[in-house]
Coordinates of C-alpha atoms and ligand atoms in Angstrom, one line a residue:
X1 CA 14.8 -6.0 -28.6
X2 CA 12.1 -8.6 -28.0
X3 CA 9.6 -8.0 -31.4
X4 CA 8.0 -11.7 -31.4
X5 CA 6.4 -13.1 -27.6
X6 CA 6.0 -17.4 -27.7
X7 CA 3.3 -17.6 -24.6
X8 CA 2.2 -20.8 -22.9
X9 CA -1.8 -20.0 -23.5
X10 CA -3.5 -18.2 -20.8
X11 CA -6.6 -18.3 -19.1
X12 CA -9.0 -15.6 -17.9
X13 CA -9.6 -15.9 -13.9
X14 CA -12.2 -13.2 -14.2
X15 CA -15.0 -12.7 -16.5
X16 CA -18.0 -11.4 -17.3
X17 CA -19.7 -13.2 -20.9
X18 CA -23.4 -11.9 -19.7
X19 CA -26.3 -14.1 -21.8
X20 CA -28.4 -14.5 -24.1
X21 CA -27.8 -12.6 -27.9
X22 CA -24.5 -11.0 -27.0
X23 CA -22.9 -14.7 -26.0
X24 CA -22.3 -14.6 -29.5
X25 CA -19.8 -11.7 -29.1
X26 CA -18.3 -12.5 -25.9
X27 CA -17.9 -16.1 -26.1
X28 CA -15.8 -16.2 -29.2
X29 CA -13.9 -12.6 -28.4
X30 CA -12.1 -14.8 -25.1
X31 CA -12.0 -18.4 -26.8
X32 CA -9.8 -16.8 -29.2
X33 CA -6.8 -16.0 -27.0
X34 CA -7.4 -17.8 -23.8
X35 CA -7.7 -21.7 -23.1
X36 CA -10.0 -21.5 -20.0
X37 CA -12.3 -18.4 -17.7
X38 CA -13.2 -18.1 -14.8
X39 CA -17.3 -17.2 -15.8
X40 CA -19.0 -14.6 -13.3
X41 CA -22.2 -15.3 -12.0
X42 CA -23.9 -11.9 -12.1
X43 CA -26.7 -12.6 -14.2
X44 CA -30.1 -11.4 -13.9
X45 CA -30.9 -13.7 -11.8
X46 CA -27.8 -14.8 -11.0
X47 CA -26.5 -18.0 -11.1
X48 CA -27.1 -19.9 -7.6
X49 CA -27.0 -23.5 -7.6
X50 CA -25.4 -26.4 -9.9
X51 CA -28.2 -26.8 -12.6
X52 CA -28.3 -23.1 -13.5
X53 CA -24.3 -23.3 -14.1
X54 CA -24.7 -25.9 -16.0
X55 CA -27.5 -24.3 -18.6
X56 CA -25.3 -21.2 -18.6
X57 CA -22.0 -23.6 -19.3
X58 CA -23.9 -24.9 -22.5
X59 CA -25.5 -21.4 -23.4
X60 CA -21.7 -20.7 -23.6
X61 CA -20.3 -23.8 -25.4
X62 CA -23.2 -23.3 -28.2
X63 CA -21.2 -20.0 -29.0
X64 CA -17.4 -21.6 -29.1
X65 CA -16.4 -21.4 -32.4
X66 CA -15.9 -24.8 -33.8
X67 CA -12.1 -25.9 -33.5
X68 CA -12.0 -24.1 -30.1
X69 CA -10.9 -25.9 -27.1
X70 CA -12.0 -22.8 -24.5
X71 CA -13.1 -24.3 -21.6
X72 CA -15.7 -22.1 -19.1
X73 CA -15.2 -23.0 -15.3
X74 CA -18.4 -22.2 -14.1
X75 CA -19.0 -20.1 -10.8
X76 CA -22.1 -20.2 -8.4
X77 CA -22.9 -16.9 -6.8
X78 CA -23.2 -16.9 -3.1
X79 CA -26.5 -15.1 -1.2
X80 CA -28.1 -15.4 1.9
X81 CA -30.0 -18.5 0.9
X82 CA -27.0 -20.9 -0.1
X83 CA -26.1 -23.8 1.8
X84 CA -23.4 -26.3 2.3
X85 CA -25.6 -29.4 0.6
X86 CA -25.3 -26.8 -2.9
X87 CA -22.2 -26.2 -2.8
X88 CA -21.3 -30.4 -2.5
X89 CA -23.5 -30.7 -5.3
X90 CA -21.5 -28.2 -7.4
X91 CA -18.8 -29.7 -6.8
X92 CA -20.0 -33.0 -7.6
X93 CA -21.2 -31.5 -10.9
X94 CA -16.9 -31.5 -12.2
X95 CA -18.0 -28.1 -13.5
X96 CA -18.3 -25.6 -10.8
X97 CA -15.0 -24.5 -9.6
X98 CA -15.7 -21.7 -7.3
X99 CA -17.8 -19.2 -5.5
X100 CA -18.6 -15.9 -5.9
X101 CA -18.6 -13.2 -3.3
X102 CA -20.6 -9.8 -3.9
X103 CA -21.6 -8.3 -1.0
X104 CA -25.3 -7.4 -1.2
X105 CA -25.5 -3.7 -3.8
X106 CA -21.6 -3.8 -4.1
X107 CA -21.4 -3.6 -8.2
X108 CA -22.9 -4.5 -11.2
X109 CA -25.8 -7.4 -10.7
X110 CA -25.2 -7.6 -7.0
X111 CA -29.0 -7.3 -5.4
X112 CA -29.0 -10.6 -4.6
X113 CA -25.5 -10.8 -2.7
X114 CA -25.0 -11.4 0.6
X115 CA -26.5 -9.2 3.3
X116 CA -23.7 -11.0 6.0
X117 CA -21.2 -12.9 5.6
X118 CA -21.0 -13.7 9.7
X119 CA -24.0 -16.2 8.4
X120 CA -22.3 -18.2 5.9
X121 CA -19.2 -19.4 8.3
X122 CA -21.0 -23.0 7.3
X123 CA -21.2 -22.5 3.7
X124 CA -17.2 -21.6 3.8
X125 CA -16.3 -24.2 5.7
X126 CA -18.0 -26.6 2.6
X127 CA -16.1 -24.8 0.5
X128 CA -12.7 -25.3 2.3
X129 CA -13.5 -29.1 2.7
X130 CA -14.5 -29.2 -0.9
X131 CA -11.4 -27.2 -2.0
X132 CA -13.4 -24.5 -3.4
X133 CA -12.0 -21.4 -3.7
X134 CA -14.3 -18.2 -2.3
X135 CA -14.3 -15.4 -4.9
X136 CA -14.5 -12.2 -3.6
X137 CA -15.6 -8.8 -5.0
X138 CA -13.8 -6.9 -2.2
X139 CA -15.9 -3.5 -1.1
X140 CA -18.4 -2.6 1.8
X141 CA -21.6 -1.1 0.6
X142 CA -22.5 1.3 3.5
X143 CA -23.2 4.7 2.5
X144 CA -20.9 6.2 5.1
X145 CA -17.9 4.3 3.6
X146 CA -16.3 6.8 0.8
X147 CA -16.0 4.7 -2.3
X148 CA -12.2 5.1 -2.6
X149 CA -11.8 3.5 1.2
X150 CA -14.7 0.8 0.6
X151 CA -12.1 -2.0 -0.4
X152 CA -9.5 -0.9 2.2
X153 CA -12.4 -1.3 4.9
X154 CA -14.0 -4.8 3.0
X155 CA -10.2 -6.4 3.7
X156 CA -10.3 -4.9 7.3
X157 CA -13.7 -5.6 8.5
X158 CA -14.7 -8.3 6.3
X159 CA -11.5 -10.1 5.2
X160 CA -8.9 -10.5 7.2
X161 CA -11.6 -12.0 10.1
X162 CA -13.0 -14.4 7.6
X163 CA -9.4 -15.7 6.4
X164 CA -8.6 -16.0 9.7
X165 CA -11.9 -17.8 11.1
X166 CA -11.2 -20.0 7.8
X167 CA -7.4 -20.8 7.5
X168 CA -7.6 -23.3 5.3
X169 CA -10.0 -21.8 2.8
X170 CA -9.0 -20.6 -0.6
X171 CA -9.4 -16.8 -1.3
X172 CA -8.9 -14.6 -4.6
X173 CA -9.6 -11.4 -3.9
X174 CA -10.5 -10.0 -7.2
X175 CA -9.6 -7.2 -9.3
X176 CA -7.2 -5.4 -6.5
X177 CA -7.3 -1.3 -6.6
X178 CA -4.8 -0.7 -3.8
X179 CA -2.0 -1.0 -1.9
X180 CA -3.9 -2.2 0.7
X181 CA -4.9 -4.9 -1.3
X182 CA -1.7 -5.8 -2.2
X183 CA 0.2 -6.0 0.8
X184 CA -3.0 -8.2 2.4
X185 CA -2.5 -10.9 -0.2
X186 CA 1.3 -10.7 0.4
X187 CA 0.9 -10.7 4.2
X188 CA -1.2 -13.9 4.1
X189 CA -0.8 -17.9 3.3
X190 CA -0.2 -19.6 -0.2
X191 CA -4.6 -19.8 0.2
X192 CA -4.8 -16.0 -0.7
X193 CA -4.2 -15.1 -4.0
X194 CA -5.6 -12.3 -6.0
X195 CA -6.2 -10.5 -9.8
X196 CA -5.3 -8.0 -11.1
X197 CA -6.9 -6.0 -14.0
X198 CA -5.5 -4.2 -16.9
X199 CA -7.0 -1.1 -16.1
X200 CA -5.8 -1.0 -12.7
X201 CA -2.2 -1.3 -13.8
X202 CA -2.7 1.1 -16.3
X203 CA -4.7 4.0 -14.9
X204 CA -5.4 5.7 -12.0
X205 CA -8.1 7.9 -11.4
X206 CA -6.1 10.8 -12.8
X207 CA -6.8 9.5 -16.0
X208 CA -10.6 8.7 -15.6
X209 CA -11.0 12.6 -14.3
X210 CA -8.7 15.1 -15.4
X211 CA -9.6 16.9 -18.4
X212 CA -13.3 15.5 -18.6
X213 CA -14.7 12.0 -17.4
X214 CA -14.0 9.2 -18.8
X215 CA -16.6 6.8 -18.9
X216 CA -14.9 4.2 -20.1
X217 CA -12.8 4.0 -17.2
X218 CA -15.5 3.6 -14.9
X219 CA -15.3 0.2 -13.2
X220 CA -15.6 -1.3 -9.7
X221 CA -13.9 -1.3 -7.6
X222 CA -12.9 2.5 -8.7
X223 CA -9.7 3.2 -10.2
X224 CA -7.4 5.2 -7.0
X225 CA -5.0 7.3 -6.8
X226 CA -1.4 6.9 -8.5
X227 CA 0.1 5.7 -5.2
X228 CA -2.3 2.6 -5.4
X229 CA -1.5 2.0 -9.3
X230 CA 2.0 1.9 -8.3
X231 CA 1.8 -1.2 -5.7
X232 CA -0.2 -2.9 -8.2
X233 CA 2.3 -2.5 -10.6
X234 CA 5.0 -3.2 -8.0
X235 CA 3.2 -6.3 -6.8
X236 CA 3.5 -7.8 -11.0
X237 CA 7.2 -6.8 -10.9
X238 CA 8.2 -8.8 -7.7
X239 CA 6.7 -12.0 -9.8
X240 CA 4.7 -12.8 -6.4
X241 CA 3.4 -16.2 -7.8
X242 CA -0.1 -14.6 -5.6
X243 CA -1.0 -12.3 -8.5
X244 CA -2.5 -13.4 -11.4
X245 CA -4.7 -12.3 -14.6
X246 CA -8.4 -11.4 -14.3
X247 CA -9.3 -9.2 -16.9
X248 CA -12.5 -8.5 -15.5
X249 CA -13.8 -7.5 -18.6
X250 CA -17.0 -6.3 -18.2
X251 CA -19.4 -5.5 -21.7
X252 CA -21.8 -2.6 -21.0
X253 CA -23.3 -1.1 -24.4
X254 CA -22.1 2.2 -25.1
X255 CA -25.5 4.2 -24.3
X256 CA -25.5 2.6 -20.7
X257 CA -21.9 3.8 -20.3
X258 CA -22.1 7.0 -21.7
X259 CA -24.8 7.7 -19.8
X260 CA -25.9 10.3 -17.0
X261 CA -25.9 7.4 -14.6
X262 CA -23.2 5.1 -16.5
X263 CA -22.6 1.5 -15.6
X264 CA -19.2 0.4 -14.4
X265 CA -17.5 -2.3 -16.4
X266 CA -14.0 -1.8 -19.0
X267 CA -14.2 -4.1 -21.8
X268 CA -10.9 -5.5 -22.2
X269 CA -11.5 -9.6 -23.8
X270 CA -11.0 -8.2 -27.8
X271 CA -7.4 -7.5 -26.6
X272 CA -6.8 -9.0 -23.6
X273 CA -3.2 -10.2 -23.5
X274 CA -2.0 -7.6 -25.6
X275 CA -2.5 -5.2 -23.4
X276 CA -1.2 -6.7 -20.6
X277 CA 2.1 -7.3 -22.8
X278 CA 2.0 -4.0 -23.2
X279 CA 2.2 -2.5 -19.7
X280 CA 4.4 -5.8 -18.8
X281 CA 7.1 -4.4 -21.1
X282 CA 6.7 -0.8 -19.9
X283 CA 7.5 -2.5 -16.5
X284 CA 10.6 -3.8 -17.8
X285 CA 9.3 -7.4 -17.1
X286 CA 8.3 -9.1 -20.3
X287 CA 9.8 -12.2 -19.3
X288 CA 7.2 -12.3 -16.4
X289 CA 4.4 -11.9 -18.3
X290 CA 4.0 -16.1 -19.1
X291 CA 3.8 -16.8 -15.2
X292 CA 1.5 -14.0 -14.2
X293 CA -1.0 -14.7 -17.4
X294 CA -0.6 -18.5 -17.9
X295 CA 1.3 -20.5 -14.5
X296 CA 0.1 -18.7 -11.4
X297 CA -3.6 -18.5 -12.0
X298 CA -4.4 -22.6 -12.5
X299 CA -2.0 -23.3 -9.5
X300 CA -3.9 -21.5 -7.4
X301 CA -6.9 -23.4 -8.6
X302 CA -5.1 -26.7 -8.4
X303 CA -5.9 -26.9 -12.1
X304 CA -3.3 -28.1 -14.7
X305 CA -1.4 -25.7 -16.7
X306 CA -2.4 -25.0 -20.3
X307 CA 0.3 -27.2 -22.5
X308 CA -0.2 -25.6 -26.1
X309 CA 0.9 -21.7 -27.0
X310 CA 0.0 -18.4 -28.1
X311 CA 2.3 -15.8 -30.2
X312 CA 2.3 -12.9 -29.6
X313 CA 4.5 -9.9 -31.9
X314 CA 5.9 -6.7 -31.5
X315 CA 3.1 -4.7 -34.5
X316 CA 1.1 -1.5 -34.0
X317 CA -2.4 -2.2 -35.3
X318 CA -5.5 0.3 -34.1
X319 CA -7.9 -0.9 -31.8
X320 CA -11.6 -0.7 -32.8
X321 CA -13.4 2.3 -31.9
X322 CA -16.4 0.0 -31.2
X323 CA -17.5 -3.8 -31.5
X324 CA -20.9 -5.6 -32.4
X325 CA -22.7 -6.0 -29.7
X326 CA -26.2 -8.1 -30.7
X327 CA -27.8 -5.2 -32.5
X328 CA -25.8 -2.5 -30.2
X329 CA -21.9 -1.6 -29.3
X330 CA -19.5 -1.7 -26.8
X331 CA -16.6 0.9 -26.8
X332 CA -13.5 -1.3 -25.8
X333 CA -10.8 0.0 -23.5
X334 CA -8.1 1.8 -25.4
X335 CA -11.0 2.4 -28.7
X336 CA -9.4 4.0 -31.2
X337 CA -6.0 3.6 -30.0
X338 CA -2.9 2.4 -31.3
X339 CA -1.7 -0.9 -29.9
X340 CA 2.5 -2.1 -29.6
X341 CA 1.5 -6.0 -29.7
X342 CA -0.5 -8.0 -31.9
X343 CA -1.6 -11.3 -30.9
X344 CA -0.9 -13.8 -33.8
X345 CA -2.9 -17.1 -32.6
Ligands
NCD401 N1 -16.1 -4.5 -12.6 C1 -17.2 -3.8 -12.9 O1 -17.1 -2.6 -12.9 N2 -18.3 -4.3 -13.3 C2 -18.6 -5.7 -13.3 C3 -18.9 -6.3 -12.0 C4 -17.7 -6.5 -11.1 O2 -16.8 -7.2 -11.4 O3 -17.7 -5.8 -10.0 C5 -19.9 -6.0 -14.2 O4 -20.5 -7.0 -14.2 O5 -20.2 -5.1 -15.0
ZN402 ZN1 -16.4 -7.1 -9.0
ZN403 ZN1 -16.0 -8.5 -12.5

């Protein structure tokens, strides 16, 4: 029995930090495990152009604890008003390393998204030149769309004519829900890539509605049904070098999730790889854990591969039933819970 996990370090390609106060909490909580993270733009405003990445990127390095060699690669988010000169000058910034797609009311912080993507085929085409990848929150917004089929019709409607008016462009299709999902990313080029989430491999909706809800379990793209879990889980098994970790965690304090109109968000960072080893060794693939969390993410990017390591051992310790959060707290996913791994450092 495996009881002690040695871990090139990974890195985070999704996550939310927020701003301001609570940087202090955040920043630190994913510095301490990971070695780089992919920083979401979904601020009020949200970040739009080179200059505002680069104040948040220092906001964020004022908060790495000293010693720390986390590294935030910074993310513009794309609206209706970004053009192809912005998106050259991110990338002439060295900082920027990708763009965010929310489609306009989609989730958390996504007013300002885009209203049609049909608009932005020069904007993409800047981005494939420049190598950037497009980040995509994957759901339609029309109120006619049920929420469980709004990712299925995104990848239909959206997607799959974007990819394919855009070969060459590079495409993570974050935080996947569904089988759908997974057998799109499988079905196209090395460019499509996509990440997966703890919560999605370790819940369905089951588990966010029977017996009471769940708030904590409330994130977007909704958790689906069992059959959807399943190909997630199936899709980390095969070791698809495609899939790779996004945590996606996502603070909300715990009066704006328990809540009678709760915000969606799990907050995963505190424990991040531990609960992915976790539900990689209930898979019965341990030993795939290293690619999935550490290899596959920074090829994608093009990005070099984290050279120093993380240990990780096989120790129950209980997770916190809540964390500081600048003068309020978050509930964490699994709060109160008793966790198999224990990361060491
Ligand atoms: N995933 C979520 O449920 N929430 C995210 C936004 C997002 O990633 O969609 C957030 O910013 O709170
Ligand atoms: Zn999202
Ligand atoms: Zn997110």
């Amino acid at each position: 029995m495996t009881d002690r996990l040695t871990l090139i370090r990974p890195d985070d390609w999704h996550l939310h930090l927020r701003d301001g106060d609570v940087l202090a909490h955040t920043v630190p909580a994913t510095a301490r495990q990971m070695g780089r993270a992919i920083i979401m733009p979904n601020l009020k405003p949200p970040v739009m152009d080179a200059a505002q990445a680069l104040a948040y990127r220092d906001r964020i390095l004022a908060q790495r604890p000293a010693g720390s060699h986390f590294e935030p690669l910074m993310v513009l988010y794309l609206t209706d008003n970004t053009t192809p000169a912005i998106i050259a000058e991110a990338k002439a910034s060295g900082k920027v390393v990708a763009v965010k797609l929310y489609p306009a009311g989609a989730t958390t912080n996504s007013d300002s998204g885009v209203t049609d993507l049909g608009k932005l085929d020069d904007v993409c085409a800047a981005l494939a030149e420049n190598d950037m990848p497009l980040l995509v929150h994957g759901e339609v917004t029309h109120n006619h769309v049920d929420i469980f089929d709004r990712e299925k019709a995104f990848l239909d409607d959206i997607l799959a004519p974007l990819v394919a008016r855009h070969p060459t462009l590079k495409v993570v299709v974050e935080h996947i829900t569904t089988k759908d999902a997974a057998e799109f990313v499988q079905s196209q080029g090395p460019n499509v890539g996509a990440t997966i989430t703890v919560q999605h491999l370790a819940y369905n909706r089951n588990h966010m509605l029977v017996g009471g809800i769940r708030p904590h379990l409330f994130c977007l793209p909704i958790l689906k049904r069992n059959i959807h879990q399943q190909a997630l889980q199936d899709a980390v098994v095969s070791g698809n070098n495609k899939f790779f970790l996004g945590t996606d965690s996502a603070p909300h304090a715990k009066g704006a999730k328990e809540n009678a109109c709760g915000c969606a968000g799990c907050y995963t960072a505190y424990a991040a790889i531990e609960l992915y080893a976790e539900i990689f060794e209930d898979l019965g693939v341990l030993d795939k854990l290293e690619a999935f969390a550490s290899f596959n993410g920074a090829d994608f990017y093009g990005l070099p591969r984290n050279t120093d390591t993380i240990t990780l051992v096989k120790e129950q310790w209980v997770a916190p039933t809540e964390l500081p959060f600048a003068g309020d707290v978050i509930v964490p996913l699994r709060a109160g819970e008793s966790l198999r791994w224990k990361y060491l450092g």
